[in-house]
Every structure is written in structure tokens, then in C-alpha cells.
DNA sequence: AATGAATGAGGTTTCATTCAT
DNA sequence: GATGAATGAAACCTCATTCAT
């Protein structure tokens, strides 16, 4: 008399399971289409639920977008933060974190995309949230730079506040990441190395043959 | 006695005048809202005409977008190209062009925006056009780097092909430009100087106090 | 106390009910205005729903049109086919089917209209579908003619392939049907009789006083 | 000093030349797209003039349409009328006029199309005009039938008023004409012969081998 | 006589959002 | 908790029609 269980197995999935599914689907769609181009229909379909479910969980399109920003920002911060936690040498710590950044970008393209500048074009109050999340990343990089400066004995970084340099660094990183997408034969290590070279040694040193290389200083 | 001219003079403006008006309005709206977020109604209103006029002149939203890309890309290229045409010293040429770039960005925020990465999210054949325009910019920067490397005696730039470095450089520039928008108290010279510092001397030099400065070398 | 049921009962009608409602409304509007002249607004209003519902059910105007063609074509075929299924005498079978055709036209003017030549003017892939549906009707008539010819001992119908004669027959039928619309005092039997006369006996016989009449042969 | 004449040769074309050009273009577009589907832009372009010219000549889209109907109707009437003017034998006269009809259709597909049933679907006051034009054709055919009946000694045509038979005849003719478009290997003579067979001899005679043939009776 | 420029109204289609079950 | 059904608003685009030159 009992019906087989699989006939209608889509009922009563706990929130803890449904929510991440939706977030993932939303991140993927937002990354691919942008905020305005994304449709709640596609997001719901991608998560395997119906639209009213999405609304019941996240309230509105904008709120869902904010949740995506939070989600992606937090995960990126965690990955980068954890990467150099044990390391005491600031230069090596920077390297480890740059590497973690590129690995994150490589493995979570979608997440990084929604943090990118494209997202800021929304215009509504979501722009603020995106800007805040991005600023957190930039600040983290800024602190790292400051640390390195202090380690070398400089009280402040000359030539610009650390945050400005960090801004440039993050932009360079994102740009390189984009280039990476079209050249998947490169490794995260190679990409991180390039960024380290550009920023750490400067073009000036590069053209005179002074190369920064992880192998030269760390086993 | 005479009314201000702008109040309601919307009759019979020749095409050569209307078209740039529309292009400007379109660039402004696309920059502010992104491709998907922009509405033809708003663009038309911004140009002081009705929608059908815009369609009669540009055919479709996508075609209008392409025209904007072309317009902005060409103007940027011209500005940067002309800046260093007379200069023979590659380093100073790079500086002049960086400066021209920032001046262009400062004076044509909208134009630069539509060339940014956001534009690539359209998905249609417009993405190709945007990518092409951006690649032209990157290639120009790449050639500049190569020139500088050769001037210093290096056959090739170590640490990565010039195009990759250019990619990072453009990204850093765009990121700095964004930061600039929130800090308008800075001058284009200061911004260009910062980018020059980051890229030319390298963080490594910066933290040891070696500063590149235009004032030091050029009167 | 109770209000009439039809006033505003627009909530939650299941798909199996709404779809035919929409089809009927669409057939009516397409018949009256033609494909280009019909507006989705009017169709939706006719079905008592809003436009998005129509799109959600049928996808696009052209798809809705195709569905109408299918619907009408199938119903006409069924009516005509069923009419003579039990009859063994070919002549009487033809008569029964002609009668069924006119009855269908009389009771479903709209359906017949959308199958008419007007439909072919769409230009898109819908024209193909309309042509196919019409061809099915013509083929059915053609087979009927062939049957009659064989029953009278003729191997082939002289004077033209059956399909061509069927083509003329269908055209004559449609034209008579149109005339009928302006002269509703006539019965379907009278109309079918006229067509039978024209086609069966030929003008040549008619002018010599040889009349075919159902009453003369069938009680 | 004098400019070459060809540079701007589109000024001052007399009305007697322009008007037929426009009518022809309009007939072509209306025939291909139907009333609603036709655009004044396409018509103007097809005539090689600008839209305001069309409006100055014909007033409105509907008026232009009416003019097309008139034009086509008149030309068809003239062609058919002239065909049998000298002929005294009614049967041969019918044959000559049927032939003229098919020749007209073959050579002026567009004109015939706008007289077809498709045109009646406009809904506005134009429908009346179309109906009137069509009725003129049907009446002409009707008179022809009556003439033939009288020639054979019948006072009235039994089995239906001549106009009804004419209606069927015209419908059959139009349908055959449509079929003809897909089978251009047939000649106008063959088509007219088929229609003559269907209508004159009747299926009843055909299936018994009694064929009407122009060669048998007329050289 | 002729036209480039311009528009208001209306077309199809999509989308975020909400009921009623 | 979950969903099919439904909608209002707004998007892109077209078209018949009219001025001003």
C-alpha cells in the first residue's frame, strides 16, 4: 500500500540545505548575466526550486544579490586570511596570500565576478554593499603592504597610502584574472608570480634583470 | 528679454548635430546603469529626443552600444597616442601617456566606464567588440613597455610577456581611476604618479625609499 | 442574493481549462483581424486573462497561431472524417462529407477562417504549417474523388489529377461559405447541395435541366 | 560651370508618372504582406520616393489601399471584358474569358492577390470596397453563366441563382490559381481548361469519360 | 514638388512579485 | 513548506503620420 519514496522527493528539504543551493545558483547567474540581466526564473530553475521559494528565503532580488555579495566576500576573505595565518615573514606571507587569492579566483570564478566592478553598476543601495565588500578586500591587502613596509624598517609607505597601492594591486589582480580565463594553460602559481613581479619589484627592476622569484628565496 | 536657448528648441536639428548628442547621452546612461540597466527611453530623454529618433539613427540598442564603444575607444586611443608622439625618451613618453590616460579618464569618466570590464557581460556579439577595443588599449600599453625595455638594453622583458604586464597595468589603472572617483581632491598628475610608482619602481623599491618622481627628472 | 457567476471569477483556473479558453479567444481574434491585425492584448482580454498568461501558455504570437491552426485543422478533419465513416456508397459518402464540411463551417466560422488563404500571408514558418493543414484537407477531398471515380469504373479521373480537382472543390467550397455568411437564411443542406450540383453534375448538365438532388436518391 | 544633370534627377516628375509607380509598389507590398503587415516605408521605398510624397498623393494608408483595389479590379475587369467582346457564341465566350482571367492572374499575381479574400480581413471601411470589387467580378461571371443558360434554351439556371454558381466558380478559380503558383510548369490554357472541365461538365460527366476540350470544338 | 527630421501610439515580450491552494 | 497560476509595469522596437525646410 505504501507508495515508493522517490515519487515526490522534493518536499521538506531543511533550510540549511536549500539556502546554499539557492545562493550557489544565484551567484552563478549573477556572475554570468550581471544584476540586471539575471532573472529570478533562471536562478530558481538553477537551484531546482520554484520562484516563491526563493522569495520566501531571500525576500527580493536585491536582498538575494546582497546575500551573494556577503557570501562571496566572506569566502574570499576566509581563504586569503587562512592562507598566511601561520607565516611570520611578511614577504612570504604576502606571497602565500596572493597565491590563495588566485587559487580562489580560479576555483570560484563566479564568486569573484560578483565582487568585481560590474556589480557596482546596479545603482541602488546594493552598490554600497558591493563597495563595502570590495573595500574589505582592499583593506586586507593594504594591511599586508603596510606590514611589509614596516618589516623593512619604513614607518610609512612612501609614494602613496597603502590603501591606494592596494587598490591598484587588486585591480591588477582582477585584470590578470580575466586574462587568465582566456589562457587556462597557466597555473595559479604562475599568475601569482607575475603579479608579485609587477608589484613587488616594479617594472624598473624587471627591465634591469632583477627578478623576484619564489624559488630563489623559499624552498 | 531673450529666453535661455536650451528651453525647447527641438525642431529640425541636422543629423550631424543630433548624432553626437545621442551618442553622448547614450555613453552617459550606459556608464551609469550598465548595458542591461540602461533604457532607451532614458537615453532618448537625455538626448532631448524621442525613442524612435534613436532607433532611426542607430538601429538597435546593441548597435547603439557598439557605436558608444567605438566612439569611446577611438577617443581614448587618440588622446593617449597624441600625448607622447613628439617625445623620444621612452620613459618620459610612458609618463606622458599615463598622464594623458588619467586626464582622459578624469574628463571622460563615462567613456572609460563603457570600456571597462562591465561591458563584457552583455553576452551578445557586443562582447566581442568591447573585448577588441580593450585589447587595442592593452596592446598599445604593451608596446610602450617593450619600447622601454629595449631602451634600457633588454631584449625581452623578463618576468612575463609585455602583454601580460600591460594587462595588469591597465587593470591597476582602471582600479585607481575608480578610487579616484571617490577622492576627487587628487589631481590627474598625482594619480598618474602613483601608478608610475607602483609599476615602474615596484613596491620593493618603494618600501626601501626609492621613489620615482616626475619633478626629480623633468622640470 | 447570489451574483451571476461570470462577473469576476478569474482566480486559479487550472491549465486544462484556461488553455482551451485562450485557444478559442485566439481563433476568434485571428479570424476577425488576421495574423498581423490581431493583438495579443485583445486575445488575452477575450480569454479573460492578462497577456503574460498567454505568453506563459503558448510562448509567442506565432506559436499561438500555429496552435490555432492545429486545433482548427484537427477539428475539421475529425468532423468530416467521422461523417462518412459508416457509409459504403461513395457518392452518398461524398454527400455526407460535404454536408459535414458545411455544418462545420456554419458552426465554427472562426476555425474555418484561420485555415483560409489569408493565413498564408504571414510569411514566417507559420505559412508552412497553414499550407500543410490545408493540403491535408485537399488530400482528403482528393481521395474522396478518386473513390467515386473508381466506383464508377474509371481507373483514373480524366481531365486532371484528383488533387487538382480537389483544389478547385475546396476553393469553391470556401467561396460559397463566404457567400453564406452574408446570406444566413440558407441552410447547410442547401449550400452542400449547391456545391454538389456544381461539382457533381457540372454546369453543362445543370443548364440542360439535369439536377442532382439528395431528396431524389436518399430518403 | 554647369553641374552634370544626373546628380539630382529626382525632382519634378509629373504626377502622371509618379502615381502609377506608387500604385504598383503598393500593390506589390500589399499582396505580399497583407494590409496590416504592409508598411508605408516599404511602399515608399519600393516606389523610389519618400513617404510624404505617398501621403501627398494618396492621403492615408487606407486610401492608398482603396486605390489599389480599384486599380486591380478595373484592370481585371478590362482584361476579362475585352477578351470575349467580339465573340458571339456564349460557350466559346466563357472559355475565352476564363482564359483571359488565368492569363491576368498569371501575369498580375499581385493584383489578383489584393482582390482575394485576404484583403477582406481589414475590418475597416476598406472591407466594403474590397467586397464591392469582388462582387463586380462575380457578377460578370454570373452574367456569363446566365448567357450560356439562355443560349441553351433554359429560362433560369436550375440548382441555384447564377450569382451563387459564379461565387463557387470564382472561388475555384482562385484556389486553382494558388495551386498554379506552386506548379509553374502548367500553362494558362491548361489551367483554364481544368476549371472549364470541373465546372462545365461536372465531375459526374468527367468520371464517365465525357470530357470537354477546347480542341474538340474550336480550332 | 520634395524631403529629412520628428513623434505619439501601440505592438510583442519579459520580469519581479504575489496569491490561493 | 511548497507550487501553479496570475499580474502590473516596463522593456525594446515599429509604424502611420506630420512639420519645417
PDB file of N, CA, C and O in Angstrom, chain C residues 57-104:
ATOM      1  N   UNK C  57       1.602  30.344 -21.569  1.00  0.00           N
ATOM      2  CA  UNK C  57       0.992  29.111 -22.082  1.00  0.00           C
ATOM      3  C   UNK C  57       1.439  28.782 -23.498  1.00  0.00           C
ATOM      4  O   UNK C  57       1.584  27.610 -23.849  1.00  0.00           O
ATOM      5  N   UNK C  58       1.644  29.790 -24.327  1.00  0.00           N
ATOM      6  CA  UNK C  58       1.883  29.496 -25.744  1.00  0.00           C
ATOM      7  C   UNK C  58       3.215  30.015 -26.290  1.00  0.00           C
ATOM      8  O   UNK C  58       3.529  29.745 -27.446  1.00  0.00           O
ATOM      9  N   UNK C  59       3.921  30.760 -25.500  1.00  0.00           N
ATOM     10  CA  UNK C  59       5.275  31.128 -25.917  1.00  0.00           C
ATOM     11  C   UNK C  59       5.409  32.389 -26.744  1.00  0.00           C
ATOM     12  O   UNK C  59       6.147  33.276 -26.397  1.00  0.00           O
ATOM     13  N   UNK C  60       4.705  32.462 -27.850  1.00  0.00           N
ATOM     14  CA  UNK C  60       4.816  33.644 -28.705  1.00  0.00           C
ATOM     15  C   UNK C  60       3.581  33.747 -29.570  1.00  0.00           C
ATOM     16  O   UNK C  60       2.776  32.809 -29.637  1.00  0.00           O
ATOM     17  N   UNK C  61       3.443  34.880 -30.230  1.00  0.00           N
ATOM     18  CA  UNK C  61       2.286  35.071 -31.076  1.00  0.00           C
ATOM     19  C   UNK C  61       2.264  34.016 -32.178  1.00  0.00           C
ATOM     20  O   UNK C  61       1.223  33.428 -32.470  1.00  0.00           O
ATOM     21  N   UNK C  62       3.402  33.785 -32.780  1.00  0.00           N
ATOM     22  CA  UNK C  62       3.444  32.813 -33.862  1.00  0.00           C
ATOM     23  C   UNK C  62       3.111  31.410 -33.368  1.00  0.00           C
ATOM     24  O   UNK C  62       2.361  30.671 -34.015  1.00  0.00           O
ATOM     25  N   UNK C  63       3.652  31.031 -32.215  1.00  0.00           N
ATOM     26  CA  UNK C  63       3.333  29.712 -31.675  1.00  0.00           C
ATOM     27  C   UNK C  63       1.842  29.597 -31.376  1.00  0.00           C
ATOM     28  O   UNK C  63       1.238  28.541 -31.603  1.00  0.00           O
ATOM     29  N   UNK C  64       1.272  30.648 -30.843  1.00  0.00           N
ATOM     30  CA  UNK C  64      -0.164  30.628 -30.579  1.00  0.00           C
ATOM     31  C   UNK C  64      -0.938  30.437 -31.885  1.00  0.00           C
ATOM     32  O   UNK C  64      -1.903  29.665 -31.950  1.00  0.00           O
ATOM     33  N   UNK C  65      -0.478  31.115 -32.901  1.00  0.00           N
ATOM     34  CA  UNK C  65      -1.124  30.983 -34.206  1.00  0.00           C
ATOM     35  C   UNK C  65      -1.049  29.543 -34.703  1.00  0.00           C
ATOM     36  O   UNK C  65      -2.045  28.956 -35.155  1.00  0.00           O
ATOM     37  N   UNK C  66       0.131  28.962 -34.586  1.00  0.00           N
ATOM     38  CA  UNK C  66       0.288  27.568 -35.004  1.00  0.00           C
ATOM     39  C   UNK C  66      -0.658  26.659 -34.233  1.00  0.00           C
ATOM     40  O   UNK C  66      -1.274  25.758 -34.799  1.00  0.00           O
ATOM     41  N   UNK C  67      -0.764  26.908 -32.932  1.00  0.00           N
ATOM     42  CA  UNK C  67      -1.664  26.080 -32.133  1.00  0.00           C
ATOM     43  C   UNK C  67      -3.100  26.210 -32.646  1.00  0.00           C
ATOM     44  O   UNK C  67      -3.845  25.219 -32.696  1.00  0.00           O
ATOM     45  N   UNK C  68      -3.469  27.428 -33.036  1.00  0.00           N
ATOM     46  CA  UNK C  68      -4.825  27.625 -33.575  1.00  0.00           C
ATOM     47  C   UNK C  68      -5.019  26.831 -34.861  1.00  0.00           C
ATOM     48  O   UNK C  68      -6.056  26.172 -35.049  1.00  0.00           O
ATOM     49  N   UNK C  69      -4.041  26.898 -35.741  1.00  0.00           N
ATOM     50  CA  UNK C  69      -4.127  26.152 -36.988  1.00  0.00           C
ATOM     51  C   UNK C  69      -4.310  24.664 -36.706  1.00  0.00           C
ATOM     52  O   UNK C  69      -5.203  23.998 -37.262  1.00  0.00           O
ATOM     53  N   UNK C  70      -3.466  24.155 -35.829  1.00  0.00           N
ATOM     54  CA  UNK C  70      -3.554  22.742 -35.482  1.00  0.00           C
ATOM     55  C   UNK C  70      -4.940  22.392 -34.965  1.00  0.00           C
ATOM     56  O   UNK C  70      -5.575  21.426 -35.403  1.00  0.00           O
ATOM     57  N   UNK C  71      -5.378  23.202 -34.014  1.00  0.00           N
ATOM     58  CA  UNK C  71      -6.663  22.974 -33.387  1.00  0.00           C
ATOM     59  C   UNK C  71      -7.772  22.924 -34.434  1.00  0.00           C
ATOM     60  O   UNK C  71      -8.527  21.943 -34.528  1.00  0.00           O
ATOM     61  N   UNK C  72      -7.846  23.981 -35.233  1.00  0.00           N
ATOM     62  CA  UNK C  72      -8.917  24.067 -36.221  1.00  0.00           C
ATOM     63  C   UNK C  72      -8.816  22.945 -37.250  1.00  0.00           C
ATOM     64  O   UNK C  72      -9.809  22.287 -37.577  1.00  0.00           O
ATOM     65  N   UNK C  73      -7.594  22.734 -37.731  1.00  0.00           N
ATOM     66  CA  UNK C  73      -7.418  21.689 -38.739  1.00  0.00           C
ATOM     67  C   UNK C  73      -7.839  20.328 -38.225  1.00  0.00           C
ATOM     68  O   UNK C  73      -8.557  19.586 -38.903  1.00  0.00           O
ATOM     69  N   UNK C  74      -7.433  20.020 -37.017  1.00  0.00           N
ATOM     70  CA  UNK C  74      -7.773  18.717 -36.459  1.00  0.00           C
ATOM     71  C   UNK C  74      -9.285  18.568 -36.301  1.00  0.00           C
ATOM     72  O   UNK C  74      -9.852  17.525 -36.641  1.00  0.00           O
ATOM     73  N   UNK C  75      -9.910  19.602 -35.797  1.00  0.00           N
ATOM     74  CA  UNK C  75     -11.365  19.505 -35.590  1.00  0.00           C
ATOM     75  C   UNK C  75     -12.111  19.356 -36.898  1.00  0.00           C
ATOM     76  O   UNK C  75     -13.060  18.559 -37.000  1.00  0.00           O
ATOM     77  N   UNK C  76     -11.690  20.091 -37.904  1.00  0.00           N
ATOM     78  CA  UNK C  76     -12.362  19.956 -39.191  1.00  0.00           C
ATOM     79  C   UNK C  76     -12.166  18.549 -39.754  1.00  0.00           C
ATOM     80  O   UNK C  76     -13.125  17.904 -40.214  1.00  0.00           O
ATOM     81  N   UNK C  77     -10.951  18.072 -39.697  1.00  0.00           N
ATOM     82  CA  UNK C  77     -10.682  16.738 -40.213  1.00  0.00           C
ATOM     83  C   UNK C  77     -11.535  15.696 -39.502  1.00  0.00           C
ATOM     84  O   UNK C  77     -12.123  14.811 -40.125  1.00  0.00           O
ATOM     85  N   UNK C  78     -11.607  15.811 -38.183  1.00  0.00           N
ATOM     86  CA  UNK C  78     -12.396  14.845 -37.420  1.00  0.00           C
ATOM     87  C   UNK C  78     -13.852  14.869 -37.840  1.00  0.00           C
ATOM     88  O   UNK C  78     -14.473  13.830 -38.074  1.00  0.00           O
ATOM     89  N   UNK C  79     -14.385  16.085 -37.937  1.00  0.00           N
ATOM     90  CA  UNK C  79     -15.805  16.206 -38.274  1.00  0.00           C
ATOM     91  C   UNK C  79     -16.087  15.578 -39.636  1.00  0.00           C
ATOM     92  O   UNK C  79     -17.020  14.778 -39.795  1.00  0.00           O
ATOM     93  N   UNK C  80     -15.277  15.929 -40.620  1.00  0.00           N
ATOM     94  CA  UNK C  80     -15.514  15.427 -41.967  1.00  0.00           C
ATOM     95  C   UNK C  80     -15.268  13.919 -42.031  1.00  0.00           C
ATOM     96  O   UNK C  80     -16.007  13.174 -42.685  1.00  0.00           O
ATOM     97  N   UNK C  81     -14.226  13.491 -41.327  1.00  0.00           N
ATOM     98  CA  UNK C  81     -13.872  12.069 -41.375  1.00  0.00           C
ATOM     99  C   UNK C  81     -14.971  11.220 -40.764  1.00  0.00           C
ATOM    100  O   UNK C  81     -15.388  10.209 -41.324  1.00  0.00           O
ATOM    101  N   UNK C  82     -15.446  11.662 -39.625  1.00  0.00           N
ATOM    102  CA  UNK C  82     -16.439  10.867 -38.914  1.00  0.00           C
ATOM    103  C   UNK C  82     -17.762  10.789 -39.676  1.00  0.00           C
ATOM    104  O   UNK C  82     -18.512   9.814 -39.562  1.00  0.00           O
ATOM    105  N   UNK C  83     -18.027  11.848 -40.435  1.00  0.00           N
ATOM    106  CA  UNK C  83     -19.335  11.952 -41.088  1.00  0.00           C
ATOM    107  C   UNK C  83     -19.628  10.753 -41.989  1.00  0.00           C
ATOM    108  O   UNK C  83     -20.731  10.219 -41.989  1.00  0.00           O
ATOM    109  N   UNK C  84     -18.638  10.319 -42.769  1.00  0.00           N
ATOM    110  CA  UNK C  84     -18.948   9.260 -43.731  1.00  0.00           C
ATOM    111  C   UNK C  84     -18.350   7.918 -43.389  1.00  0.00           C
ATOM    112  O   UNK C  84     -18.257   7.028 -44.240  1.00  0.00           O
ATOM    113  N   UNK C  85     -17.940   7.753 -42.147  1.00  0.00           N
ATOM    114  CA  UNK C  85     -17.192   6.549 -41.814  1.00  0.00           C
ATOM    115  C   UNK C  85     -17.981   5.264 -42.071  1.00  0.00           C
ATOM    116  O   UNK C  85     -17.448   4.260 -42.542  1.00  0.00           O
ATOM    117  N   UNK C  86     -19.283   5.258 -41.761  1.00  0.00           N
ATOM    118  CA  UNK C  86     -20.080   4.040 -41.869  1.00  0.00           C
ATOM    119  C   UNK C  86     -20.605   3.817 -43.287  1.00  0.00           C
ATOM    120  O   UNK C  86     -21.026   2.717 -43.631  1.00  0.00           O
ATOM    121  N   UNK C  87     -20.595   4.848 -44.096  1.00  0.00           N
ATOM    122  CA  UNK C  87     -21.223   4.771 -45.413  1.00  0.00           C
ATOM    123  C   UNK C  87     -20.316   4.042 -46.407  1.00  0.00           C
ATOM    124  O   UNK C  87     -19.138   4.327 -46.504  1.00  0.00           O
ATOM    125  N   UNK C  88     -20.948   3.107 -47.176  1.00  0.00           N
ATOM    126  CA  UNK C  88     -20.154   2.346 -48.141  1.00  0.00           C
ATOM    127  C   UNK C  88     -20.287   2.917 -49.551  1.00  0.00           C
ATOM    128  O   UNK C  88     -19.382   2.800 -50.363  1.00  0.00           O
ATOM    129  N   UNK C  89     -21.424   3.503 -49.840  1.00  0.00           N
ATOM    130  CA  UNK C  89     -21.620   4.059 -51.192  1.00  0.00           C
ATOM    131  C   UNK C  89     -20.831   5.359 -51.351  1.00  0.00           C
ATOM    132  O   UNK C  89     -21.081   6.332 -50.637  1.00  0.00           O
ATOM    133  N   UNK C  90     -19.912   5.405 -52.289  1.00  0.00           N
ATOM    134  CA  UNK C  90     -19.041   6.582 -52.395  1.00  0.00           C
ATOM    135  C   UNK C  90     -19.783   7.873 -52.660  1.00  0.00           C
ATOM    136  O   UNK C  90     -19.427   8.916 -52.113  1.00  0.00           O
ATOM    137  N   UNK C  91     -20.792   7.819 -53.510  1.00  0.00           N
ATOM    138  CA  UNK C  91     -21.486   9.061 -53.824  1.00  0.00           C
ATOM    139  C   UNK C  91     -22.167   9.628 -52.580  1.00  0.00           C
ATOM    140  O   UNK C  91     -22.041  10.811 -52.259  1.00  0.00           O
ATOM    141  N   UNK C  92     -22.864   8.745 -51.908  1.00  0.00           N
ATOM    142  CA  UNK C  92     -23.517   9.223 -50.682  1.00  0.00           C
ATOM    143  C   UNK C  92     -22.488   9.634 -49.635  1.00  0.00           C
ATOM    144  O   UNK C  92     -22.698  10.589 -48.887  1.00  0.00           O
ATOM    145  N   UNK C  93     -21.362   8.935 -49.615  1.00  0.00           N
ATOM    146  CA  UNK C  93     -20.317   9.324 -48.662  1.00  0.00           C
ATOM    147  C   UNK C  93     -19.818  10.748 -48.952  1.00  0.00           C
ATOM    148  O   UNK C  93     -19.647  11.557 -48.047  1.00  0.00           O
ATOM    149  N   UNK C  94     -19.626  11.012 -50.238  1.00  0.00           N
ATOM    150  CA  UNK C  94     -19.192  12.364 -50.600  1.00  0.00           C
ATOM    151  C   UNK C  94     -20.222  13.385 -50.116  1.00  0.00           C
ATOM    152  O   UNK C  94     -19.878  14.408 -49.534  1.00  0.00           O
ATOM    153  N   UNK C  95     -21.479  13.085 -50.359  1.00  0.00           N
ATOM    154  CA  UNK C  95     -22.528  13.990 -49.955  1.00  0.00           C
ATOM    155  C   UNK C  95     -22.516  14.219 -48.438  1.00  0.00           C
ATOM    156  O   UNK C  95     -22.560  15.345 -47.960  1.00  0.00           O
ATOM    157  N   UNK C  96     -22.391  13.146 -47.718  1.00  0.00           N
ATOM    158  CA  UNK C  96     -22.379  13.274 -46.259  1.00  0.00           C
ATOM    159  C   UNK C  96     -21.212  14.138 -45.790  1.00  0.00           C
ATOM    160  O   UNK C  96     -21.329  14.929 -44.861  1.00  0.00           O
ATOM    161  N   UNK C  97     -20.115  13.948 -46.462  1.00  0.00           N
ATOM    162  CA  UNK C  97     -18.930  14.690 -46.017  1.00  0.00           C
ATOM    163  C   UNK C  97     -19.016  16.156 -46.410  1.00  0.00           C
ATOM    164  O   UNK C  97     -18.596  17.028 -45.657  1.00  0.00           O
ATOM    165  N   UNK C  98     -19.544  16.404 -47.587  1.00  0.00           N
ATOM    166  CA  UNK C  98     -19.749  17.808 -47.962  1.00  0.00           C
ATOM    167  C   UNK C  98     -20.671  18.476 -46.947  1.00  0.00           C
ATOM    168  O   UNK C  98     -20.424  19.602 -46.508  1.00  0.00           O
ATOM    169  N   UNK C  99     -21.705  17.748 -46.585  1.00  0.00           N
ATOM    170  CA  UNK C  99     -22.635  18.283 -45.610  1.00  0.00           C
ATOM    171  C   UNK C  99     -21.931  18.552 -44.279  1.00  0.00           C
ATOM    172  O   UNK C  99     -22.116  19.609 -43.665  1.00  0.00           O
ATOM    173  N   UNK C 100     -21.130  17.617 -43.868  1.00  0.00           N
ATOM    174  CA  UNK C 100     -20.394  17.785 -42.609  1.00  0.00           C
ATOM    175  C   UNK C 100     -19.478  18.995 -42.699  1.00  0.00           C
ATOM    176  O   UNK C 100     -19.334  19.781 -41.743  1.00  0.00           O
ATOM    177  N   UNK C 101     -18.854  19.168 -43.849  1.00  0.00           N
ATOM    178  CA  UNK C 101     -17.981  20.323 -44.029  1.00  0.00           C
ATOM    179  C   UNK C 101     -18.757  21.618 -43.842  1.00  0.00           C
ATOM    180  O   UNK C 101     -18.353  22.498 -43.083  1.00  0.00           O
ATOM    181  N   UNK C 102     -19.886  21.732 -44.505  1.00  0.00           N
ATOM    182  CA  UNK C 102     -20.642  22.974 -44.381  1.00  0.00           C
ATOM    183  C   UNK C 102     -21.182  23.160 -42.973  1.00  0.00           C
ATOM    184  O   UNK C 102     -21.257  24.278 -42.467  1.00  0.00           O
ATOM    185  N   UNK C 103     -21.567  22.054 -42.359  1.00  0.00           N
ATOM    186  CA  UNK C 103     -22.030  22.205 -40.979  1.00  0.00           C
ATOM    187  C   UNK C 103     -20.902  22.703 -40.084  1.00  0.00           C
ATOM    188  O   UNK C 103     -21.104  23.563 -39.231  1.00  0.00           O
ATOM    189  N   UNK C 104     -19.734  22.167 -40.304  1.00  0.00           N
ATOM    190  CA  UNK C 104     -18.590  22.634 -39.511  1.00  0.00           C
ATOM    191  C   UNK C 104     -18.350  24.120 -39.757  1.00  0.00           C
ATOM    192  O   UNK C 104     -18.185  24.906 -38.830  1.00  0.00           O
TER     193      UNK C 104
END
